CSV table of N, CA and C in Angstrom, one decimal:
chain,number,residue,atom,x,y,z
A,15,MET,N,-74.9,83.7,32.9
A,15,MET,CA,-76.1,83.5,33.6
A,15,MET,C,-76.8,84.9,33.7
A,16,LEU,N,-76.1,85.8,34.2
A,16,LEU,CA,-76.7,87.1,34.4
A,16,LEU,C,-76.8,87.9,33.0
A,17,GLU,N,-76.0,87.7,32.1
A,17,GLU,CA,-76.2,88.2,30.7
A,17,GLU,C,-77.5,87.6,30.0
A,18,LEU,N,-77.7,86.3,30.1
A,18,LEU,CA,-78.8,85.5,29.7
A,18,LEU,C,-80.2,86.4,30.3
A,19,LEU,N,-80.2,86.5,31.6
A,19,LEU,CA,-81.4,87.2,32.4
A,19,LEU,C,-81.6,88.5,31.8
A,20,SER,N,-80.5,89.3,31.7
A,20,SER,CA,-80.6,90.7,31.2
A,20,SER,C,-81.1,90.7,29.7
A,21,PHE,N,-80.7,89.7,29.0
A,21,PHE,CA,-81.1,89.7,27.5
A,21,PHE,C,-82.7,89.4,27.3
A,22,LEU,N,-83.1,88.4,28.3
A,22,LEU,CA,-84.5,88.2,28.3
A,22,LEU,C,-85.4,89.3,28.8
A,23,ILE,N,-84.8,90.1,29.8
A,23,ILE,CA,-85.6,91.1,30.3
A,23,ILE,C,-85.7,92.3,29.3
A,24,HIS,N,-84.8,92.5,28.5
A,24,HIS,CA,-84.6,93.6,27.5
A,24,HIS,C,-85.4,93.1,26.3
A,25,GLY,N,-85.7,91.8,26.1
A,25,GLY,CA,-86.4,91.3,24.8
A,25,GLY,C,-87.8,91.3,25.2
A,26,ILE,N,-88.3,91.2,26.6
A,26,ILE,CA,-89.8,91.2,26.8
A,26,ILE,C,-90.3,92.5,27.1
A,27,GLN,N,-89.4,93.3,27.3
A,27,GLN,CA,-89.9,94.8,27.8
A,27,GLN,C,-90.7,95.6,26.9
A,28,PRO,N,-90.5,95.5,25.4
A,28,PRO,CA,-91.3,96.2,24.7
A,28,PRO,C,-93.0,95.6,24.7
A,29,LEU,N,-92.9,94.3,25.2
A,29,LEU,CA,-94.3,93.6,25.1
A,29,LEU,C,-95.1,93.8,26.3
A,30,LEU,N,-94.4,94.4,27.4
A,30,LEU,CA,-95.1,94.5,28.5
A,30,LEU,C,-96.3,95.3,28.6
A,31,VAL,N,-96.0,96.5,28.0
A,31,VAL,CA,-97.1,97.6,27.8
A,31,VAL,C,-98.4,97.2,27.3
A,32,PRO,N,-98.4,96.6,26.0
A,32,PRO,CA,-99.4,95.9,25.4
A,32,PRO,C,-99.9,94.9,26.2
A,33,ILE,N,-99.3,94.0,26.7
A,33,ILE,CA,-100.0,92.9,27.6
A,33,ILE,C,-100.6,93.3,28.8
A,34,CYS,N,-100.1,94.4,29.4
A,34,CYS,CA,-100.5,94.9,30.6
A,34,CYS,C,-102.0,95.7,30.4
A,35,PHE,N,-101.9,96.3,29.1
A,35,PHE,CA,-103.0,97.0,28.6
A,35,PHE,C,-104.3,96.1,28.4
A,36,VAL,N,-103.8,95.1,27.7
A,36,VAL,CA,-105.0,94.1,27.4
A,36,VAL,C,-105.5,93.2,28.8
A,37,VAL,N,-104.6,93.1,29.5
A,37,VAL,CA,-105.1,92.2,30.6
A,37,VAL,C,-105.8,93.2,31.8
A,38,ALA,N,-105.5,94.4,31.8
A,38,ALA,CA,-106.2,95.4,32.5
A,38,ALA,C,-107.7,95.6,32.1
A,39,TRP,N,-107.7,95.8,30.8
A,39,TRP,CA,-109.2,96.0,30.2
A,39,TRP,C,-109.9,94.6,30.3
A,40,THR,N,-109.3,93.4,30.1
A,40,THR,CA,-110.1,92.1,30.3
A,40,THR,C,-110.4,92.1,31.7
A,41,VAL,N,-109.6,92.5,32.7
A,41,VAL,CA,-110.1,92.4,34.1
A,41,VAL,C,-111.5,93.2,34.3
A,42,THR,N,-111.2,94.5,33.8
A,42,THR,CA,-112.2,95.5,34.0
A,42,THR,C,-113.6,95.0,33.3
A,43,ILE,N,-113.5,94.5,32.0
A,43,ILE,CA,-114.7,94.0,31.4
A,43,ILE,C,-115.4,92.8,32.0
A,44,LEU,N,-114.5,91.9,32.7
A,44,LEU,CA,-115.0,90.6,33.3
A,44,LEU,C,-115.7,91.1,34.7
A,45,ALA,N,-115.2,92.1,35.3
A,45,ALA,CA,-115.8,92.6,36.6
A,45,ALA,C,-117.2,93.4,36.1
A,46,VAL,N,-117.3,94.1,35.3
A,46,VAL,CA,-118.6,94.7,34.8
A,46,VAL,C,-119.5,93.5,34.4
A,47,LEU,N,-119.2,92.7,33.8
A,47,LEU,CA,-120.0,91.5,33.1
A,47,LEU,C,-120.4,90.7,34.3
A,48,SER,N,-119.5,90.5,35.3
A,48,SER,CA,-120.0,89.7,36.5
A,48,SER,C,-121.0,90.6,37.4
A,49,LEU,N,-120.9,91.8,37.6
A,49,LEU,CA,-121.8,92.6,38.2
A,49,LEU,C,-123.1,92.6,37.5
A,50,TRP,N,-123.1,93.0,36.1
A,50,TRP,CA,-124.4,92.9,35.4
A,50,TRP,C,-125.1,91.5,35.4
A,51,THR,N,-124.2,90.4,35.5
A,51,THR,CA,-125.0,89.2,35.6
A,51,THR,C,-125.7,89.1,37.1
A,52,ALA,N,-124.9,89.4,38.1
A,52,ALA,CA,-125.4,89.4,39.4
A,52,ALA,C,-126.8,90.2,39.4
A,53,ALA,N,-126.9,91.3,39.0
A,53,ALA,CA,-128.0,92.3,39.0
A,53,ALA,C,-129.1,91.7,38.2
A,54,ARG,N,-128.8,91.1,37.2
A,54,ARG,CA,-129.9,90.5,36.2
A,54,ARG,C,-130.5,89.4,37.2
A,55,ASP,N,-129.6,88.5,37.7
A,55,ASP,CA,-130.1,87.4,38.4
A,55,ASP,C,-131.1,87.8,39.4
A,56,SER,N,-130.6,88.9,40.1
A,56,SER,CA,-131.2,89.2,41.4
A,56,SER,C,-132.5,89.8,41.0
A,57,VAL,N,-132.7,90.7,40.0
A,57,VAL,CA,-134.0,91.1,39.5
A,57,VAL,C,-135.1,89.8,39.2
A,58,ALA,N,-134.3,88.8,38.4
A,58,ALA,CA,-135.3,87.5,38.0
A,58,ALA,C,-135.8,87.1,39.3
A,59,THR,N,-134.9,86.8,40.4
A,59,THR,CA,-135.3,86.2,41.5
A,59,THR,C,-136.3,87.0,42.3
A,60,ALA,N,-136.1,88.2,42.4
A,60,ALA,CA,-137.2,89.2,43.0
A,60,ALA,C,-138.5,89.2,42.3
A,61,LYS,N,-138.5,89.1,41.0
A,61,LYS,CA,-139.7,89.1,40.3
A,61,LYS,C,-140.5,87.6,40.6
A,62,GLN,N,-139.7,86.7,40.8
A,62,GLN,CA,-140.2,85.3,41.1
A,62,GLN,C,-141.0,85.4,42.6
A,63,MET,N,-140.1,85.9,43.6
A,63,MET,CA,-140.4,86.0,44.8
A,63,MET,C,-141.7,86.8,45.1
A,64,HIS,N,-142.0,87.8,44.2
A,64,HIS,CA,-143.0,88.7,44.3
A,64,HIS,C,-144.5,88.1,43.8
A,65,GLN,N,-144.2,86.8,43.3
A,65,GLN,CA,-145.4,86.1,42.9
A,65,GLN,C,-146.0,85.3,43.9
A,66,ILE,N,-145.2,85.2,45.0
A,66,ILE,CA,-145.8,84.2,46.0
A,66,ILE,C,-146.9,85.0,46.9
A,67,PRO,N,-148.1,84.3,46.9
A,67,PRO,CA,-149.4,85.1,47.2
A,67,PRO,C,-149.6,84.9,48.9
A,68,CYS,N,-148.7,84.4,49.4
A,68,CYS,CA,-148.9,83.9,51.1
A,68,CYS,C,-149.4,85.3,51.8
A,69,SER,N,-148.7,86.3,51.8
A,69,SER,CA,-149.1,87.4,52.7
A,69,SER,C,-150.5,87.9,52.4
A,70,GLY,N,-151.1,87.6,51.2
A,70,GLY,CA,-152.4,88.1,51.1
A,70,GLY,C,-153.6,87.1,51.2
A,71,CYS,N,-153.1,85.8,51.7
A,71,CYS,CA,-154.0,84.9,52.0
A,71,CYS,C,-154.7,84.9,53.4
A,72,GLN,N,-155.8,84.2,53.5
A,72,GLN,CA,-156.6,84.5,54.6
A,72,GLN,C,-156.0,83.5,55.7
A,73,PHE,N,-155.3,82.5,55.2
A,73,PHE,CA,-154.6,81.3,56.0
A,73,PHE,C,-153.5,81.7,56.6
A,74,PHE,N,-152.8,82.9,56.1
A,74,PHE,CA,-151.4,83.4,56.4
A,74,PHE,C,-151.4,84.0,57.9
A,75,THR,N,-150.5,83.5,58.9
A,75,THR,CA,-150.7,84.0,60.1
A,75,THR,C,-149.8,85.1,60.5
A,76,ASP,N,-148.8,85.3,59.7
A,76,ASP,CA,-147.7,86.2,60.1
A,76,ASP,C,-146.9,85.8,61.4
A,77,ASN,N,-147.1,84.6,61.8
A,77,ASN,CA,-146.3,84.0,62.9
A,77,ASN,C,-145.1,82.9,62.4
A,78,TYR,N,-143.9,83.3,62.8
A,78,TYR,CA,-142.8,82.6,62.4
A,78,TYR,C,-142.8,81.1,62.6
A,79,ARG,N,-143.6,80.7,63.7
A,79,ARG,CA,-143.7,79.4,64.0
A,79,ARG,C,-144.7,78.5,63.1
A,80,LEU,N,-145.8,79.2,62.8
A,80,LEU,CA,-146.8,78.6,62.0
A,80,LEU,C,-147.2,79.7,60.9
A,81,LYS,N,-146.4,79.7,59.8
A,81,LYS,CA,-146.8,80.8,58.8
A,81,LYS,C,-148.2,80.5,58.2
A,82,CYS,N,-148.5,79.5,57.9
A,82,CYS,CA,-149.8,78.9,57.2
A,82,CYS,C,-150.4,77.7,58.0
A,83,THR,N,-151.9,77.9,58.1
A,83,THR,CA,-152.4,77.1,58.9
A,83,THR,C,-152.9,75.9,58.2
A,84,VAL,N,-152.9,76.0,56.8
A,84,VAL,CA,-153.3,74.8,55.8
A,84,VAL,C,-152.1,74.1,55.3
A,85,ARG,N,-151.0,74.9,54.7
A,85,ARG,CA,-149.9,74.3,54.2
A,85,ARG,C,-148.7,74.8,54.8
A,86,PRO,N,-148.3,74.7,56.0
A,86,PRO,CA,-147.3,75.3,56.5
A,86,PRO,C,-145.9,75.0,55.9
A,87,SER,N,-145.7,73.7,55.2
A,87,SER,CA,-144.4,73.3,54.7
A,87,SER,C,-144.0,74.1,53.5
A,88,ILE,N,-145.0,74.5,52.9
A,88,ILE,CA,-144.6,75.4,51.7
A,88,ILE,C,-144.9,76.9,51.7
A,89,ALA,N,-145.2,77.4,52.8
A,89,ALA,CA,-145.8,78.9,53.1
A,89,ALA,C,-144.3,79.7,52.9
A,90,ASN,N,-144.5,80.7,52.0
A,90,ASN,CA,-143.4,81.7,51.7
A,90,ASN,C,-142.3,81.1,50.9
A,91,THR,N,-142.7,80.0,50.1
A,91,THR,CA,-141.6,79.4,49.2
A,91,THR,C,-142.1,79.4,47.7
A,92,GLU,N,-141.3,79.1,47.1
A,92,GLU,CA,-141.5,79.2,45.5
A,92,GLU,C,-142.6,78.0,45.1
A,93,GLU,N,-142.9,77.0,45.9
A,93,GLU,CA,-143.9,76.1,45.8
A,93,GLU,C,-145.2,76.6,45.9
A,94,ALA,N,-145.4,77.7,46.7
A,94,ALA,CA,-146.8,78.4,47.1
A,94,ALA,C,-147.1,79.3,45.9
A,95,ILE,N,-146.5,79.5,44.8
A,95,ILE,CA,-146.9,80.2,43.8
A,95,ILE,C,-148.3,79.9,43.3
A,96,ASP,N,-148.4,78.5,43.0
A,96,ASP,CA,-149.9,78.1,42.4
A,96,ASP,C,-150.5,77.4,43.7
A,97,CYS,N,-150.6,77.7,44.7
A,97,CYS,CA,-151.4,77.1,46.0
A,97,CYS,C,-152.8,76.9,45.6
A,98,ARG,N,-153.3,75.7,45.8
A,98,ARG,CA,-154.7,75.4,45.6
A,98,ARG,C,-155.6,75.9,46.6
A,99,ASP,N,-154.8,76.1,47.8
A,99,ASP,CA,-155.9,76.6,49.0
A,99,ASP,C,-155.7,78.1,49.1
A,100,TYR,N,-155.3,78.7,48.2
A,100,TYR,CA,-155.1,80.2,48.3
A,100,TYR,C,-156.5,80.9,48.4
A,101,GLN,N,-156.9,81.7,49.3
A,101,GLN,CA,-158.1,82.5,49.5
A,101,GLN,C,-157.7,83.8,49.8
A,102,PRO,N,-157.9,84.9,49.2
A,102,PRO,CA,-157.6,86.3,49.3
A,102,PRO,C,-158.4,86.7,50.7
A,103,LYS,N,-157.7,87.7,51.4
A,103,LYS,CA,-158.2,88.1,52.6
A,103,LYS,C,-159.4,89.0,52.3
A,104,THR,N,-160.5,88.7,52.9
A,104,THR,CA,-161.9,89.4,52.5
A,104,THR,C,-161.9,90.7,53.4
A,105,ASN,N,-161.5,90.5,54.7
A,105,ASN,CA,-161.6,91.7,55.6
A,105,ASN,C,-160.2,91.6,56.2
A,106,PRO,N,-159.4,92.6,56.1
A,106,PRO,CA,-158.1,92.6,56.7
A,106,PRO,C,-158.1,92.9,58.4
A,107,TYR,N,-159.3,93.3,58.8
A,107,TYR,CA,-159.5,93.4,60.3
A,107,TYR,C,-159.5,92.3,61.1
A,108,LEU,N,-160.0,91.1,60.3
A,108,LEU,CA,-160.1,90.0,61.1
A,108,LEU,C,-159.1,89.0,61.1
A,109,TYR,N,-158.0,89.3,60.3
A,109,TYR,CA,-156.9,88.5,60.3
A,109,TYR,C,-155.7,89.0,61.0
């Protein structure tokens, strides 16, 4: 039994270096691709969130209890991107 195990170890030994090389580079490439995908998705989400006009609307209150006096359920969400009731602040000293 010990001779069979020794034979298997010596038979596999020349293949270990190339296998470990390929596995190490595969793991490295997958990690870089994962980071790239996460960064790309974060940029896409940030671009979409910057389209939300709520902070520039005259009905936005900056109060965490009642964010918007007209449509509080969609304030600061993606649904507010094309809000029908959006009116820009005309005088920022009044709001």
